mmCIF file of C-alpha atoms in Angstrom:
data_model
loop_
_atom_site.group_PDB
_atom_site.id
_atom_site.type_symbol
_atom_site.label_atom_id
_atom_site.label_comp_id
_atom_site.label_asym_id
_atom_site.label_seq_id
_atom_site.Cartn_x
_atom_site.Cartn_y
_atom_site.Cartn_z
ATOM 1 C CA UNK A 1 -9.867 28.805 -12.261
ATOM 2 C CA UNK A 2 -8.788 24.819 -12.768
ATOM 3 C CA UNK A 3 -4.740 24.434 -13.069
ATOM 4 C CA UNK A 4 -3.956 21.130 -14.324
ATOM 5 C CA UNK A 5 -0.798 19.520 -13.309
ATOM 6 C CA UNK A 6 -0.352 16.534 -15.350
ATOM 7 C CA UNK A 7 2.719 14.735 -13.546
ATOM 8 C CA UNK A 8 2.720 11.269 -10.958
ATOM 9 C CA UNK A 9 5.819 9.470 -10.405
ATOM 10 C CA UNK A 10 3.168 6.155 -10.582
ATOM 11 C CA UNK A 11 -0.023 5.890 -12.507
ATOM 12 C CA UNK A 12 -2.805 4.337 -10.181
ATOM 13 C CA UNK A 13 -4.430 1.379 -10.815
ATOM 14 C CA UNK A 14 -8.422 3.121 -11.201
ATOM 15 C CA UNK A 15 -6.545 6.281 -13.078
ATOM 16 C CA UNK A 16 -8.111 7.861 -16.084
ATOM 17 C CA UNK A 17 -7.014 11.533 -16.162
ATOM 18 C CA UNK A 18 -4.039 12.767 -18.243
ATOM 19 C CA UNK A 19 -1.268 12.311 -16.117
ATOM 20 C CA UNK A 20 2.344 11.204 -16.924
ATOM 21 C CA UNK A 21 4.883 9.105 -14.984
ATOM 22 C CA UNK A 22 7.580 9.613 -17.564
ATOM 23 C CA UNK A 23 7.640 13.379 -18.262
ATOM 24 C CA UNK A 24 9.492 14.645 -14.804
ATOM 25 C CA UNK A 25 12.088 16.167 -17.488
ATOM 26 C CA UNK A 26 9.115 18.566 -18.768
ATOM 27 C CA UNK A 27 7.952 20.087 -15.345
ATOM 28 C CA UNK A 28 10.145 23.068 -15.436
ATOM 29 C CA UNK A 29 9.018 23.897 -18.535
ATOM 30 C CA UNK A 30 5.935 23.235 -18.212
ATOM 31 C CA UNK A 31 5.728 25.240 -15.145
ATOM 32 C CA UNK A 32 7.170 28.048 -17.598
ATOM 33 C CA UNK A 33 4.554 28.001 -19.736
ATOM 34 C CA UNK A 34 1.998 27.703 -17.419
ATOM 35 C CA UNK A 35 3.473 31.035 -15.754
ATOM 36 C CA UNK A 36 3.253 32.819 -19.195
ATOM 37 C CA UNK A 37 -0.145 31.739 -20.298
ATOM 38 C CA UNK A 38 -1.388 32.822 -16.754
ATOM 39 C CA UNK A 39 0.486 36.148 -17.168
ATOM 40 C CA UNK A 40 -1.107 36.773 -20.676
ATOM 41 C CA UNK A 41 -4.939 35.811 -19.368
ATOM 42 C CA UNK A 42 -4.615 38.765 -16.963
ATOM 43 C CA UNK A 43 -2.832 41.098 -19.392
ATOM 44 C CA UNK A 44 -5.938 39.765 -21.579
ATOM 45 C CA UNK A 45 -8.683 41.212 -19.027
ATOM 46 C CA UNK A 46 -8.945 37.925 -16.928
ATOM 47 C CA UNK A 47 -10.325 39.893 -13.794
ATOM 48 C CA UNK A 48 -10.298 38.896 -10.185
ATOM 49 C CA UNK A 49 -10.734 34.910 -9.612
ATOM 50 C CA UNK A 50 -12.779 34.010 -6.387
ATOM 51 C CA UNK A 51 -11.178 29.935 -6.662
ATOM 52 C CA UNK A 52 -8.380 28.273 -7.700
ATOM 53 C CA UNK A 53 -8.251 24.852 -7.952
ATOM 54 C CA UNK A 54 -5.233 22.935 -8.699
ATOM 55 C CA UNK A 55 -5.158 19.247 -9.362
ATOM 56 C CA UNK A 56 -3.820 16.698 -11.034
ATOM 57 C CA UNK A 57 -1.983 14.451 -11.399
ATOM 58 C CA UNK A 58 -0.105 15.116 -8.521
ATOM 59 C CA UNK A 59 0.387 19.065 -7.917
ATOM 60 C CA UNK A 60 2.721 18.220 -4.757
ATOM 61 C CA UNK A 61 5.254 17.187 -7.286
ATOM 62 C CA UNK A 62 6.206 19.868 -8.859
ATOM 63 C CA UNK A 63 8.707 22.443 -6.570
ATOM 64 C CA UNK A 64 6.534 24.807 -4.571
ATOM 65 C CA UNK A 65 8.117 27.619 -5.239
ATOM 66 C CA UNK A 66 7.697 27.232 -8.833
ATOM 67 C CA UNK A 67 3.879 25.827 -8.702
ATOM 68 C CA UNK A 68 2.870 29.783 -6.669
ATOM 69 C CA UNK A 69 5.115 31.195 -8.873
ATOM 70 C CA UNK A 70 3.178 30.576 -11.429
ATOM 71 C CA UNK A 71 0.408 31.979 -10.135
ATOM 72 C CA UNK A 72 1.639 35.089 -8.592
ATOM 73 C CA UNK A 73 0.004 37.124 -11.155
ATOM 74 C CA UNK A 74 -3.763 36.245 -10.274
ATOM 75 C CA UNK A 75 -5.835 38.630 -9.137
ATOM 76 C CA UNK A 76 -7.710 37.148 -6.336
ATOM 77 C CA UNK A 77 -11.044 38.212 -4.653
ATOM 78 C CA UNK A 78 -11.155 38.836 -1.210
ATOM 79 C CA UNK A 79 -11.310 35.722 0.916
ATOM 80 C CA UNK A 80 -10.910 33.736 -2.509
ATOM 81 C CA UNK A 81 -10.608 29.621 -2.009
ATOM 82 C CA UNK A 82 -7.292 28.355 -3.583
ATOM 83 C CA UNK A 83 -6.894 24.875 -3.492
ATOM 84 C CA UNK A 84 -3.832 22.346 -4.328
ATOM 85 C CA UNK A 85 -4.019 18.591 -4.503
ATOM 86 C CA UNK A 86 -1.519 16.373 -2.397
ATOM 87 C CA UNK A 87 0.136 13.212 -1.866
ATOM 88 C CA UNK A 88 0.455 12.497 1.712
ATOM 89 C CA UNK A 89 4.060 11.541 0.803
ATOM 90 C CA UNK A 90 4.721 14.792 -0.506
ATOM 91 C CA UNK A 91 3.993 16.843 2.399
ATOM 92 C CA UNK A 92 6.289 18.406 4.299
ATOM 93 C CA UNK A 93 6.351 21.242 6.468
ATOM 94 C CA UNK A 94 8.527 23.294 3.969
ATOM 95 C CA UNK A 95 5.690 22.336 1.545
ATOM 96 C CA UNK A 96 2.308 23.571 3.453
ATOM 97 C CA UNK A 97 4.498 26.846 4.272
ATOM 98 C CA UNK A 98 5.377 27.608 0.547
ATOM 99 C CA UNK A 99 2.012 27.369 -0.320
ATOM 100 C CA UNK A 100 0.947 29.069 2.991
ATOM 101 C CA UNK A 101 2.781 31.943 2.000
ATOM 102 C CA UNK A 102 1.859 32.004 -1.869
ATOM 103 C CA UNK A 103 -1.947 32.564 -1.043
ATOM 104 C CA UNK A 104 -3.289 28.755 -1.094
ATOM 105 C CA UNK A 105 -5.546 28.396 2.051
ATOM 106 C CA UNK A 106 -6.849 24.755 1.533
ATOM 107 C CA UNK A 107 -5.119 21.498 0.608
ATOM 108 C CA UNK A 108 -7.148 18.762 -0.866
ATOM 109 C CA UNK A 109 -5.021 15.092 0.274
ATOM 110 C CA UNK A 110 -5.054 11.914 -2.079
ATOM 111 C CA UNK A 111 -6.322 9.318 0.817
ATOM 112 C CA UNK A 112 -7.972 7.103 -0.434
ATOM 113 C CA UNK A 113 -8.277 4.395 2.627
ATOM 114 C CA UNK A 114 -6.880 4.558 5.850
ATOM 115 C CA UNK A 115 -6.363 0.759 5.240
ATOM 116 C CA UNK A 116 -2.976 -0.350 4.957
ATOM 117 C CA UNK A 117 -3.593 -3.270 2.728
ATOM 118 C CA UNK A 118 -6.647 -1.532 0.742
ATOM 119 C CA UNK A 119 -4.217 1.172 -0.233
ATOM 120 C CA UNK A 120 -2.105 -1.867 -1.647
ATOM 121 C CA UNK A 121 -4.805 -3.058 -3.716
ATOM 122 C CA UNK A 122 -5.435 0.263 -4.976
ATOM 123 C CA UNK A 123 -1.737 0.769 -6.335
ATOM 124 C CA UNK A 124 -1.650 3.719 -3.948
ATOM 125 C CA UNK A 125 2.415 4.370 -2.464
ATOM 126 C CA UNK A 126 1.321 6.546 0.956
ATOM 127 C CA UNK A 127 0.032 4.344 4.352
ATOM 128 C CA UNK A 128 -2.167 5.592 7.073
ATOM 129 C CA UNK A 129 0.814 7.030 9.101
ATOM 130 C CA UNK A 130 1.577 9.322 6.331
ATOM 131 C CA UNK A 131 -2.335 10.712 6.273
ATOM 132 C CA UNK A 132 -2.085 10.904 9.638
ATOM 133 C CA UNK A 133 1.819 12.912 9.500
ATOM 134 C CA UNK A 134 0.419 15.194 6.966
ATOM 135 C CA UNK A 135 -2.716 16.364 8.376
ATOM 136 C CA UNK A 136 -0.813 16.912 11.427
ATOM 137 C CA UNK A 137 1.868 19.354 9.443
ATOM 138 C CA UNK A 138 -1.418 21.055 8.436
ATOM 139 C CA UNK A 139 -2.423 21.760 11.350
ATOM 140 C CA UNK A 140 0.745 22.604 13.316
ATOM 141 C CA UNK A 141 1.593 24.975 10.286
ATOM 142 C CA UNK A 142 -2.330 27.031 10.322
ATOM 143 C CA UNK A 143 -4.654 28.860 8.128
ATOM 144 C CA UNK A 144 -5.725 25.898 6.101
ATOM 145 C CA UNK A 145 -8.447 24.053 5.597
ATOM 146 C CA UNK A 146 -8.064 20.241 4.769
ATOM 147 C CA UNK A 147 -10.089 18.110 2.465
ATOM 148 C CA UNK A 148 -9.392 14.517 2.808
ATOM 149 C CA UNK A 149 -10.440 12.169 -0.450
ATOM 150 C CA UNK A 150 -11.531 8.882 -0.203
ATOM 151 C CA UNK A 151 -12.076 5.469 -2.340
ATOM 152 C CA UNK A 152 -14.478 2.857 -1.412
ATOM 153 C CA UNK A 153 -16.091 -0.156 -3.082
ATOM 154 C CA UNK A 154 -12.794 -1.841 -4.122
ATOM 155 C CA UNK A 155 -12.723 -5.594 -4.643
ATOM 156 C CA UNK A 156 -11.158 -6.960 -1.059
ATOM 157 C CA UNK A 157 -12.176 -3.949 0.858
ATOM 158 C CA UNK A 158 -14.889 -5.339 3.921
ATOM 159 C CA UNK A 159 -17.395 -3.163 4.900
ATOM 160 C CA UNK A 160 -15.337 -3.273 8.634
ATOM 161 C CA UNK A 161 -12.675 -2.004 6.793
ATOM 162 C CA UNK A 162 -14.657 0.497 5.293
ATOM 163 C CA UNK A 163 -16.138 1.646 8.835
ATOM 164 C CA UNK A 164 -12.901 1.459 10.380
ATOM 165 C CA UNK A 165 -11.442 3.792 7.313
ATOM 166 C CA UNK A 166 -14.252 6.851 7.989
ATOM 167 C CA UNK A 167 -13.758 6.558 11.651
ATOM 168 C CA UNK A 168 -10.637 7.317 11.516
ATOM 169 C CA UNK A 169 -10.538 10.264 8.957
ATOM 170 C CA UNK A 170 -13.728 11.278 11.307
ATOM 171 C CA UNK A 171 -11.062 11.412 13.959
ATOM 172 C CA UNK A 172 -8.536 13.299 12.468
ATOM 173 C CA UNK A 173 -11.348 16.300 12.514
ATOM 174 C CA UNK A 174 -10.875 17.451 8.580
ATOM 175 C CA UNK A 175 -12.757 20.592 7.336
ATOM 176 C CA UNK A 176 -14.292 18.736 4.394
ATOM 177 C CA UNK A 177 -14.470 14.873 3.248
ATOM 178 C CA UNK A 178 -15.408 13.520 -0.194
ATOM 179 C CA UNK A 179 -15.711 10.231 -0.760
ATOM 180 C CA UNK A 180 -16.080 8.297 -4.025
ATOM 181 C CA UNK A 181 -17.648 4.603 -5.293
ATOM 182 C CA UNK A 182 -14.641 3.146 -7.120
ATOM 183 C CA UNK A 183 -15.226 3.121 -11.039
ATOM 184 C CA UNK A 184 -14.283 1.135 -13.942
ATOM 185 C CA UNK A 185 -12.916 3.651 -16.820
ATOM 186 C CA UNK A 186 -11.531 2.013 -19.920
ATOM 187 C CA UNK A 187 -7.848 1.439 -20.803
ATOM 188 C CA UNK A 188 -6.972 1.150 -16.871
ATOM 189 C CA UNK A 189 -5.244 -1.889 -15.015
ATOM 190 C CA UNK A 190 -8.556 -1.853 -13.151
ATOM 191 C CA UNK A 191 -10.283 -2.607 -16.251
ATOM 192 C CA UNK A 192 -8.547 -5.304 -17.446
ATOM 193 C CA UNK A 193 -9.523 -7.253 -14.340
ATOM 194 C CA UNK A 194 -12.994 -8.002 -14.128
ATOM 195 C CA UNK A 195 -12.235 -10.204 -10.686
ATOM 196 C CA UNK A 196 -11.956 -6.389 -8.930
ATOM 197 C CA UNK A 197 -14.331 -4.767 -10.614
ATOM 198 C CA UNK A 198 -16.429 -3.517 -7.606
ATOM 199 C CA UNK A 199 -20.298 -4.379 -6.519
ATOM 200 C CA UNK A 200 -23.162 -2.204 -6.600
ATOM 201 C CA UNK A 201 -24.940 -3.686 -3.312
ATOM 202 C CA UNK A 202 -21.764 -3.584 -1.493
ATOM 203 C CA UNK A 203 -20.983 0.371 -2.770
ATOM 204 C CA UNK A 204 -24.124 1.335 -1.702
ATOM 205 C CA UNK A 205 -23.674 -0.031 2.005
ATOM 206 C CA UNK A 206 -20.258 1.771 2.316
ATOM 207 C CA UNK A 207 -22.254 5.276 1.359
ATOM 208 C CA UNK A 208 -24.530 4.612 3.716
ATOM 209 C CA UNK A 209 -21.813 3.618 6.636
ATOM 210 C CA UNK A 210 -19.792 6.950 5.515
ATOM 211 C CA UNK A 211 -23.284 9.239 5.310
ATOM 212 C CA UNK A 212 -23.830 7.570 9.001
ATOM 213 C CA UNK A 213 -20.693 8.214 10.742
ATOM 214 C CA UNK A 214 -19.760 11.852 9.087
ATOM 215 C CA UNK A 215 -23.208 13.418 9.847
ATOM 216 C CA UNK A 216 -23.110 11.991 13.170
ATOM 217 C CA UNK A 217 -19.754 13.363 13.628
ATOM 218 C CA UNK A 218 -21.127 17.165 12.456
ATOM 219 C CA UNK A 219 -20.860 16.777 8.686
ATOM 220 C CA UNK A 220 -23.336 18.010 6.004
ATOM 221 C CA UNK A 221 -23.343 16.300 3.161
ATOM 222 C CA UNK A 222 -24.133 19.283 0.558
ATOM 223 C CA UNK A 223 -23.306 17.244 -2.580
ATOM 224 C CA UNK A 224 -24.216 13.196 -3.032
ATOM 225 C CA UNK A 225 -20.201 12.227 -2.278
ATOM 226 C CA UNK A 226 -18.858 15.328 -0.690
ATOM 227 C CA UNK A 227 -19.672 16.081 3.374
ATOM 228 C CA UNK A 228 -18.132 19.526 5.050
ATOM 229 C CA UNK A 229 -18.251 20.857 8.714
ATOM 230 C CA UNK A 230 -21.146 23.986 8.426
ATOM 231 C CA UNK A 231 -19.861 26.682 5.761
ATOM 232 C CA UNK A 232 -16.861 24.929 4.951
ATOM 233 C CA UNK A 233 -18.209 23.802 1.329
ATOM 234 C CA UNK A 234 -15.438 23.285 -1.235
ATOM 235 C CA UNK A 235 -16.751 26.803 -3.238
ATOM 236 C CA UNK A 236 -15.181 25.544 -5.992
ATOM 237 C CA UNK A 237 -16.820 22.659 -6.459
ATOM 238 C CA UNK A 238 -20.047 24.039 -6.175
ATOM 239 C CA UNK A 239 -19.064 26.494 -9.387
ATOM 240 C CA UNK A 240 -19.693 23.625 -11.271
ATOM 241 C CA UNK A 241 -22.105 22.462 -9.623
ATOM 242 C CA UNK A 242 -24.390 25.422 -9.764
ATOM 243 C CA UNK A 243 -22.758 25.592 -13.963
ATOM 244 C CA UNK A 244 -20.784 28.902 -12.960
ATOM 245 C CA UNK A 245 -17.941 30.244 -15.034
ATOM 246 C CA UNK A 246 -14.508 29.086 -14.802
ATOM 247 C CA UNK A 247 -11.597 29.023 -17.129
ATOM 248 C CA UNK A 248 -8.706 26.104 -17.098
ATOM 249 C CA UNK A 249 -4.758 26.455 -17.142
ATOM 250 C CA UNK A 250 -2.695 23.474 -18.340
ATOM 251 C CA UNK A 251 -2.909 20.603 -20.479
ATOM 252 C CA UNK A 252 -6.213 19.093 -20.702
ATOM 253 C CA UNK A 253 -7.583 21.932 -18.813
ATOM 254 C CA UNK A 254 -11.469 22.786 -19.330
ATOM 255 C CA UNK A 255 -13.139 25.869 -19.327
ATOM 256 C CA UNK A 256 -16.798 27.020 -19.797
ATOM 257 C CA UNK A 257 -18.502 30.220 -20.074
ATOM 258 C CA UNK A 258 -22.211 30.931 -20.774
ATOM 259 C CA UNK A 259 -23.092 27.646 -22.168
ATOM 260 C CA UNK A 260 -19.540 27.256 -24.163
ATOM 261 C CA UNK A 261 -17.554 24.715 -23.151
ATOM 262 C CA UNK A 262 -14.054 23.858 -24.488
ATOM 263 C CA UNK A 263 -10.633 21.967 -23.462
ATOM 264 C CA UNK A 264 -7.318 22.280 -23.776
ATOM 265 C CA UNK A 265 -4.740 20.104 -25.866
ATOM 266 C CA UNK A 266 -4.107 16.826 -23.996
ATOM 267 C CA UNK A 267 -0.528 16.480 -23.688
ATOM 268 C CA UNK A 268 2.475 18.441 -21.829
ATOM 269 C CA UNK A 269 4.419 19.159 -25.132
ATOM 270 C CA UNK A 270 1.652 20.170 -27.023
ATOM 271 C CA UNK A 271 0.500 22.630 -24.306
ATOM 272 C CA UNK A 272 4.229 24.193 -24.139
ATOM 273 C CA UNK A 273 4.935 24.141 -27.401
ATOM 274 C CA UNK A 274 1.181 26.064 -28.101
ATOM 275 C CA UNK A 275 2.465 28.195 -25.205
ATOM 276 C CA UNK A 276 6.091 29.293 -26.641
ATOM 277 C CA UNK A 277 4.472 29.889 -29.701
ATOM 278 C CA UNK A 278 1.855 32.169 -28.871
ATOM 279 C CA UNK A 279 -0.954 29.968 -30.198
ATOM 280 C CA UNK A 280 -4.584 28.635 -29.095
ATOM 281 C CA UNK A 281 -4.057 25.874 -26.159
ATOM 282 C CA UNK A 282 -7.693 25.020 -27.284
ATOM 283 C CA UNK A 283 -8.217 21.747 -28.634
ATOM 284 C CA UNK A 284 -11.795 20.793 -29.156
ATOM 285 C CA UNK A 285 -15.617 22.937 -27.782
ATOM 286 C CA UNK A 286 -18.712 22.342 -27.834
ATOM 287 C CA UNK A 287 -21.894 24.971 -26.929
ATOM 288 C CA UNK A 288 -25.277 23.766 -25.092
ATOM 289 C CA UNK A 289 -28.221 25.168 -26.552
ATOM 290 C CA UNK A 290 -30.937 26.717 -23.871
ATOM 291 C CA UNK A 291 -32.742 23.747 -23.586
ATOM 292 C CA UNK A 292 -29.698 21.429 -23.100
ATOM 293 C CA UNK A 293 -28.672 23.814 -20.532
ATOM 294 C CA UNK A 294 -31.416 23.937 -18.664
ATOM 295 C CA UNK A 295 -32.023 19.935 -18.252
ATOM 296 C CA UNK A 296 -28.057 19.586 -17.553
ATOM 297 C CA UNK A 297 -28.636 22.649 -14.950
ATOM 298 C CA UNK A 298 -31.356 19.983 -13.453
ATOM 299 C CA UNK A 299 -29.648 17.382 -13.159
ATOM 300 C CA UNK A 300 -26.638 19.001 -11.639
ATOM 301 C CA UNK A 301 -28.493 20.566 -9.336
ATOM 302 C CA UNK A 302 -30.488 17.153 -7.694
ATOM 303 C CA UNK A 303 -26.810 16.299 -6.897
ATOM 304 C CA UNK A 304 -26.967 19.438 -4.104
ATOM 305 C CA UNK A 305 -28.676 19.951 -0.859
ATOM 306 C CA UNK A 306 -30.184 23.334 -3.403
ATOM 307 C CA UNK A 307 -32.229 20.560 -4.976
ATOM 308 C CA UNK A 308 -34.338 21.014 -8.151
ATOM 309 C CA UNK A 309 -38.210 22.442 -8.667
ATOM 310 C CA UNK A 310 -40.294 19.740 -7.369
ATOM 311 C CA UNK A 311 -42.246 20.525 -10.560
ATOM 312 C CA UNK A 312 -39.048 19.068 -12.257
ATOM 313 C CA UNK A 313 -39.805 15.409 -10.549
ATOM 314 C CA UNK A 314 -41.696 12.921 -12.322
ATOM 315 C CA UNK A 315 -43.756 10.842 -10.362
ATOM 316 C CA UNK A 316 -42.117 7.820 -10.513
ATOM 317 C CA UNK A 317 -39.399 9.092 -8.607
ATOM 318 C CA UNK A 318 -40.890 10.797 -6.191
ATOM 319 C CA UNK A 319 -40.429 8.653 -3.453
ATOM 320 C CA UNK A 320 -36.804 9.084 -3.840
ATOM 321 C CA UNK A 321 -36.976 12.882 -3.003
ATOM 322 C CA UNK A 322 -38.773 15.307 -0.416
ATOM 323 C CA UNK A 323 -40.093 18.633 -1.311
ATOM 324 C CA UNK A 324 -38.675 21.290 1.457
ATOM 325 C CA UNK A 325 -41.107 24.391 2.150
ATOM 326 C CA UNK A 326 -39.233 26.722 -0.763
ATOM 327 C CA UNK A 327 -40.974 24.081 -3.260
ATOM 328 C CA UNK A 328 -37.593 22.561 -4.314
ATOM 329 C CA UNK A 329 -37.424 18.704 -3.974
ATOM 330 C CA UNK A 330 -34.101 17.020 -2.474
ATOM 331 C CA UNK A 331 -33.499 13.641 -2.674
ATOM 332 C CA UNK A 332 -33.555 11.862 0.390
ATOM 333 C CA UNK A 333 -30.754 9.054 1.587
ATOM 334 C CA UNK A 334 -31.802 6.191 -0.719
ATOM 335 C CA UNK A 335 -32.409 8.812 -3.387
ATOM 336 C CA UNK A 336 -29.243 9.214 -3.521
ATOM 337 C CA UNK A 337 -27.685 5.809 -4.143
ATOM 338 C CA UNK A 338 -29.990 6.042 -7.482
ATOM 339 C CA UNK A 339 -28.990 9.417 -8.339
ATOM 340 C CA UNK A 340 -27.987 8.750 -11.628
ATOM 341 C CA UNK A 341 -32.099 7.341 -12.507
ATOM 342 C CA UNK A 342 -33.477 9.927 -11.102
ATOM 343 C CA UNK A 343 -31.205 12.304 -13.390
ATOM 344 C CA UNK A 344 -31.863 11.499 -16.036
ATOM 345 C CA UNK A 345 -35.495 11.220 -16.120
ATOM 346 C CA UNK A 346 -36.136 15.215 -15.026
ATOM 347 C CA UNK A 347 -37.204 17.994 -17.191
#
């Protein structure tokens, strides 16, 4: 299950997602409906739910109270993995114990850098003392696991910087890190100035400084930009990975099921107002024949330490993967700075 929270009090500079700065007036309903359409999914037969995943936006916005409220009605697996995004502002100990206490055992927090001045450039509010505060509260507090996101590859950012950055979330001993290459996505500030639009060369040495310095420090890195401490995998995550089932809560929300994928209406007010009405949240689907879902099934799966069939690689990738003894091929290091090539020519 994906929650959407659609709310920031700023929009970052690299943001694409639906999010709102100017819609703070809308969160308690919103909230509202977001309580009833989760109350009328179970009524409907939604069964037990073995993740929860709520992001954003920023989640850590909205009242606590309010945010488990709405999701007091879930049926949850045993040992099921709920997750909520956070600003490091945002955390507090009142916070971590709200959510503590409503059944979320895993916080996922916004870093980005541990660079003061790269966290400038990235139009990012927190600092490093804040990270550092937060994770602290975490662990003072008990019984969750942390995920701490990271940026790299922005224009200004040195690749000491970047070093300096992973040693010190390395330090802070998370459960989980994932780190991203920085991306251009249409309509953002980013985009509109080609002088920080970020270099290939120099992404590719920061993955290879961040693969470096987290497996030495007793990470596995079970997806191309995500790294864990042995069996702490974000399950959820891997749901998509592995094209599992989920269904999504919110504006903008997506869902899939058995090759059907569809998404919810975009905006806040339209998803309350379909809400309060009793009408279809859906906006738009779209269903993958067999075929389709196989090759898409490949090429999420090369993303994984699970790998793909070795049968699946042509030979002119080859050297960009290594065939374990269960037959399945895994890319190696390099392979996976070209990823993306190497997707998109299996079958």
């Amino acid at each position: 299950m994906y929650v959407h929270i659609p709310f920031c009090r700023r929009r970052c500079d690299y943001c694409a997602f639906a999010t709102w700065t100017d819609r703070e007036h809308l969160i308690e309903s919103y909230l509202d409906a977001l309580a009833l359409d989760v109350r009328r999914a179970v009524e409907g037969g939604l069964g037990p739910v073995a993740t929860v995943f709520v992001g954003g936006g920023t989640p850590s916005l909205v009242p606590p109270e309010r945010l488990v409220e709405a999701l007091a009605r879930l049926e949850l697996v045993d040992g099921a993995e709920v997750t909520v995004e956070c600003n490091p502002d945002d955390v507090t100990a009142h916070l971590l114990a709200t959510y503590r206490a409503g059944g979320v055992n895993r916080i996922s927090l916004g870093v980005q850098s541990m660079d003061d001045l790269v966290l400038q450039a990235l139009g990012r509010s927190h600092d490093r003392a804040n990270v550092e505060r937060a994770v602290g509260l975490a662990r003072q507090l008990g019984g969750l696991d942390v995920n701490l996101d990271l940026i790299y590859g922005g224009a200004g950012e040195a690749v000491e910087q970047w070093r300096r950055t992973v040693e010190a979330v390395v330090s802070l001993r998370p459960d989980h890190v994932s780190a991203y290459a920085l991306t251009i996505e249409p309509g953002t500030p980013l985009a509109d100035d080609p002088a920080r639009f970020p270099d290939d060369d120099d992404q590719a040495d920061k993955y290879l400084v961040a693969d470096e310095l987290l497996s030495a420090a007793g990470f596995e890195n079970y997806e191309i930009s995500n790294w864990s401490r042995p069996g702490q995998e974000c399950r959820h995550n891997l749901l998509y990975w592995r094209q599992g089932d989920y269904v999504g809560f919110g504006c903008a929300a997506h869902s899939h099921r058995a090759g059907r994928r569809w998404w919810n209406v975009r905006t806040p007010e339209r998803y309350i107002a379909a809400v309060e009405a009793g009408t279809s949240t859906e906006r738009g689907a779209e269903e993958l024949d067999p075929e389709a879902r196989r090759v898409e099934g490949l090429q999420l799966s090369i993303r994984t330490s699970d790998g793909v069939p070795a049968r699946s690689v042509p030979a002119d990738v080859e050297h960009l993967t290594e065939v374990g003894l269960d037959g399945r091929a895994r890319l190696t290091r390099d392979g996976r700075l070209l990823a993306n090539e190497v997707a998109v020519r299996l079958s």
